[in-house]
Amino acid sequence: MAKASDLLVAALQAEGVKYVFGIPGEENLDLLESLRTSGIQLVLTRHEQAAGFMAATCGRLTGSAGVCLSTLGPGATNLVTAAAYAQLGAMPMLMITGQKPIRSSRQGHFQIIDMVDTLRPLTKYTRQLVSADSIPARVREAFRRAEEERPGATHLELPQDVAGDPTDAVPIAKSHSRRPVAEDKAIARAAEAIRDARHPLLMIGAGANRKTTARALRSFVDRLGIPFFSTQMGKGVLDETDPLWIGTAALSDHDYVHRAIDAADCIVNIGHDVIEKPPFFMREGRRTVIHVNYDGAAVDAVYFPQVEVVGDIANSVWRLAETVEPQAHWDFAFFDRVRAALCDQLQQRSADGRFPMASQRIVADLAQALGPDDITCLDNGLYKLWFARNHRCRRPNTLLLDNALATMGAGLPSAIAARIVHPDRKMVAVCGDGGFMMNSQELETAVRLGLDLVVLVLRDDAYGMIKWKQAHEDYPNFGMDLGNPDFVKYAQSYGARGHRPASADELLPLLREALAKPGIDLIDVPVDYGDDDWLLNEEIPRLSAAVE
Ligand SMILES: Cc1ncc(C[n+]2csc(CCOP(=O)(O)OP(=O)(O)O)c2C)c(N)n1
């Protein structure tokens, strides 16, 4: 007879799991042994939070739940931020945590935290596995919930005594279900609204970032020629070098894209996820908004779409593309002028020679060094705004950023996971000196796994994003400056290579060289955010307002 932990591992295999990220404790020893003899790879990390970020990123890239593992108590509480990251970011992830024996224990409450309840607000499903025979159904349900729209985090707790229980139960096979599709009448109504508009505009949100939806959107845009913009997490679903692209809603307002939004009389809103800041505020009577999503619109003061197409997004987009014909009265002339002006502005500072470097130059240099399928993983800091706004993605999921929890510390772990999932693609993590140090220990994981990665650490010796906001609000500089290790030596101490350019012109050759070599290369790039406030709050609003 097998034991419960073998059954759990068999159930993971039935779900197609290839990796489990985490740090086991003594309560997981049965499970660890079951993993050892399975085909699943244990990716041992140096912090459970990083393991959670990695599992969530696996889920984000594949659509199948990534799995992470921890012991009870302190290991499990270290997963809390990663649970929030997956849950808010709609990334399918299953957390498996250990627990003391539940039938009898001689250790009092040592290390015991009620993780099932602790994780309740941060998960779609959280259960203790109370018997071996309950494992097949619990695991299947945990995967179903994690992967079903809207995806998110789930949690199973395996107590030490249950893990060793004998069982002859077998896993439940993965089911294949199709999502319901929108009603014909809803498609007809939306089609009519698009036809009747003079300046229709397409918005691509985080929920549109699914494989089949990207294909459907491509044919929608090719057939109808309607210009599009995206939110930060909708980036790359459509090629942003396309002549119909008119920007990313990266700033809250007063950017070029907002001029186009203001001029649109119909916005087809594909896959908007309320977790992202609203890319536009509705005003009564100004325009028709068509909500195309898996679920109905959660209405609030700024979002109350008049037309809803609820059902599988890819299917709705296909059917809309087939139902609507391009209309002679559609007028995209202003959108074209917005796009031309935006593309001009995106060149500003792209070859700037200042050192410490301008973020816009860093974004431009990285774009030159990477191919269209290569992936950039961002941590959170001021530079994220510039990458979201200025970087033009060619393919889905090639700029992995977190505009949901917007946590610091996920840049390096997400790049590690992305490289594991896509060993054929070049991978770059871009972190601030603050965010990098929150999970920099994972350099050891990357070196141990023999991964090829480039890590850019943008060094301003401060928590720059908050320092910028502090200055913008006229507070004196206080509490935001920090010291750093010597990042070159720091990288070397892990067995990675460390580099520090001495001028702006050295960055691009360094990047190319690092990307061409196997192993881990860290590049310490001094960054100058000195006039970002002026650029973001005066220059871009002034230039974008001038488009006629
Ligand atoms: C875990 C976490 N702590 C704090 C914050 C708030 N926060 C957002 S950006 C930021 C500063 C980031 O500094 P750094 O990583 O050095 O990047 P920079 O903005 O300087 O480029 C802080 C403290 C956060 N988002 N996540």
JSON list of C-alpha atoms and ligand atoms in Angstrom, two decimals, residues 49 53 81 379-384 402 405-410 431-438 457-468 480 482 484 527 529, ligand 1:
[
{"chain": "A", "resi": 49, "resn": "GLN", "atom": "CA", "xyz": [8.41, 34.02, -0.22]},
{"chain": "A", "resi": 53, "resn": "PHE", "atom": "CA", "xyz": [6.75, 34.12, -6.31]},
{"chain": "A", "resi": 81, "resn": "THR", "atom": "CA", "xyz": [2.92, 37.77, 0.50]},
{"chain": "A", "resi": 379, "resn": "ASP", "atom": "CA", "xyz": [10.56, 44.20, -9.52]},
{"chain": "A", "resi": 380, "resn": "ASN", "atom": "CA", "xyz": [8.67, 47.25, -8.19]},
{"chain": "A", "resi": 381, "resn": "GLY", "atom": "CA", "xyz": [10.10, 50.75, -8.20]},
{"chain": "A", "resi": 382, "resn": "LEU", "atom": "CA", "xyz": [10.05, 53.95, -10.18]},
{"chain": "A", "resi": 383, "resn": "TYR", "atom": "CA", "xyz": [11.61, 52.32, -13.26]},
{"chain": "A", "resi": 384, "resn": "LYS", "atom": "CA", "xyz": [8.53, 50.05, -13.60]},
{"chain": "A", "resi": 402, "resn": "ASP", "atom": "CA", "xyz": [3.15, 43.17, -11.17]},
{"chain": "A", "resi": 405, "resn": "LEU", "atom": "CA", "xyz": [-0.03, 43.59, -5.45]},
{"chain": "A", "resi": 406, "resn": "ALA", "atom": "CA", "xyz": [2.92, 45.61, -6.75]},
{"chain": "A", "resi": 407, "resn": "THR", "atom": "CA", "xyz": [5.18, 44.00, -4.22]},
{"chain": "A", "resi": 408, "resn": "MET", "atom": "CA", "xyz": [8.92, 44.55, -4.04]},
{"chain": "A", "resi": 409, "resn": "GLY", "atom": "CA", "xyz": [11.11, 41.45, -4.08]},
{"chain": "A", "resi": 410, "resn": "ALA", "atom": "CA", "xyz": [9.51, 39.46, -6.92]},
{"chain": "A", "resi": 431, "resn": "CYS", "atom": "CA", "xyz": [15.27, 45.47, -9.90]},
{"chain": "A", "resi": 432, "resn": "GLY", "atom": "CA", "xyz": [15.83, 48.58, -7.86]},
{"chain": "A", "resi": 433, "resn": "ASP", "atom": "CA", "xyz": [18.50, 48.35, -5.17]},
{"chain": "A", "resi": 434, "resn": "GLY", "atom": "CA", "xyz": [15.65, 48.22, -2.61]},
{"chain": "A", "resi": 435, "resn": "GLY", "atom": "CA", "xyz": [13.62, 45.45, -4.25]},
{"chain": "A", "resi": 436, "resn": "PHE", "atom": "CA", "xyz": [16.65, 43.42, -5.24]},
{"chain": "A", "resi": 437, "resn": "MET", "atom": "CA", "xyz": [17.87, 43.20, -1.64]},
{"chain": "A", "resi": 438, "resn": "MET", "atom": "CA", "xyz": [14.47, 41.85, -0.55]},
{"chain": "A", "resi": 457, "resn": "VAL", "atom": "CA", "xyz": [20.21, 46.40, -10.35]},
{"chain": "A", "resi": 458, "resn": "LEU", "atom": "CA", "xyz": [19.25, 50.05, -10.79]},
{"chain": "A", "resi": 459, "resn": "ARG", "atom": "CA", "xyz": [21.10, 51.77, -8.00]},
{"chain": "A", "resi": 460, "resn": "ASP", "atom": "CA", "xyz": [20.01, 55.14, -6.64]},
{"chain": "A", "resi": 461, "resn": "ASP", "atom": "CA", "xyz": [20.90, 54.31, -3.02]},
{"chain": "A", "resi": 462, "resn": "ALA", "atom": "CA", "xyz": [17.31, 55.02, -2.01]},
{"chain": "A", "resi": 463, "resn": "TYR", "atom": "CA", "xyz": [13.75, 53.76, -2.07]},
{"chain": "A", "resi": 464, "resn": "GLY", "atom": "CA", "xyz": [13.43, 55.94, -5.15]},
{"chain": "A", "resi": 465, "resn": "MET", "atom": "CA", "xyz": [9.73, 55.63, -5.91]},
{"chain": "A", "resi": 466, "resn": "ILE", "atom": "CA", "xyz": [8.73, 56.84, -2.46]},
{"chain": "A", "resi": 467, "resn": "LYS", "atom": "CA", "xyz": [11.46, 59.46, -2.41]},
{"chain": "A", "resi": 468, "resn": "TRP", "atom": "CA", "xyz": [10.03, 60.79, -5.68]},
{"chain": "A", "resi": 480, "resn": "MET", "atom": "CA", "xyz": [14.37, 57.07, 2.09]},
{"chain": "A", "resi": 482, "resn": "LEU", "atom": "CA", "xyz": [20.03, 53.74, 2.14]},
{"chain": "A", "resi": 484, "resn": "ASN", "atom": "CA", "xyz": [24.25, 49.22, -0.44]},
{"chain": "A", "resi": 527, "resn": "VAL", "atom": "CA", "xyz": [20.31, 55.49, -12.18]},
{"chain": "A", "resi": 529, "resn": "TYR", "atom": "CA", "xyz": [15.71, 59.88, -11.34]},
{"chain": "B", "resi": 1, "resn": "LIG", "atom": "C1", "xyz": [7.19, 44.68, -0.11]},
{"chain": "B", "resi": 1, "resn": "LIG", "atom": "C2", "xyz": [6.97, 46.13, -0.37]},
{"chain": "B", "resi": 1, "resn": "LIG", "atom": "N1", "xyz": [7.36, 47.05, 0.54]},
{"chain": "B", "resi": 1, "resn": "LIG", "atom": "C3", "xyz": [7.19, 48.36, 0.29]},
{"chain": "B", "resi": 1, "resn": "LIG", "atom": "C4", "xyz": [6.59, 48.78, -0.87]},
{"chain": "B", "resi": 1, "resn": "LIG", "atom": "C5", "xyz": [6.38, 50.28, -1.11]},
{"chain": "B", "resi": 1, "resn": "LIG", "atom": "N2", "xyz": [7.33, 50.69, -2.16]},
{"chain": "B", "resi": 1, "resn": "LIG", "atom": "C6", "xyz": [6.97, 50.75, -3.47]},
{"chain": "B", "resi": 1, "resn": "LIG", "atom": "S1", "xyz": [8.21, 51.17, -4.46]},
{"chain": "B", "resi": 1, "resn": "LIG", "atom": "C7", "xyz": [9.26, 51.36, -3.15]},
{"chain": "B", "resi": 1, "resn": "LIG", "atom": "C8", "xyz": [10.68, 51.77, -3.38]},
{"chain": "B", "resi": 1, "resn": "LIG", "atom": "C9", "xyz": [11.41, 50.86, -4.29]},
{"chain": "B", "resi": 1, "resn": "LIG", "atom": "O1", "xyz": [12.78, 51.12, -4.19]},
{"chain": "B", "resi": 1, "resn": "LIG", "atom": "P1", "xyz": [13.80, 50.42, -5.16]},
{"chain": "B", "resi": 1, "resn": "LIG", "atom": "O2", "xyz": [13.54, 48.98, -5.23]},
{"chain": "B", "resi": 1, "resn": "LIG", "atom": "O3", "xyz": [15.17, 50.82, -4.78]},
{"chain": "B", "resi": 1, "resn": "LIG", "atom": "O4", "xyz": [13.41, 51.01, -6.59]},
{"chain": "B", "resi": 1, "resn": "LIG", "atom": "P2", "xyz": [13.48, 52.54, -7.07]},
{"chain": "B", "resi": 1, "resn": "LIG", "atom": "O5", "xyz": [12.09, 53.10, -6.93]},
{"chain": "B", "resi": 1, "resn": "LIG", "atom": "O6", "xyz": [14.50, 53.26, -6.22]},
{"chain": "B", "resi": 1, "resn": "LIG", "atom": "O7", "xyz": [13.89, 52.45, -8.49]},
{"chain": "B", "resi": 1, "resn": "LIG", "atom": "C10", "xyz": [8.63, 51.07, -1.95]},
{"chain": "B", "resi": 1, "resn": "LIG", "atom": "C11", "xyz": [9.28, 51.14, -0.62]},
{"chain": "B", "resi": 1, "resn": "LIG", "atom": "C12", "xyz": [6.17, 47.79, -1.78]},
{"chain": "B", "resi": 1, "resn": "LIG", "atom": "N3", "xyz": [5.57, 48.08, -2.93]},
{"chain": "B", "resi": 1, "resn": "LIG", "atom": "N4", "xyz": [6.40, 46.48, -1.52]}
]
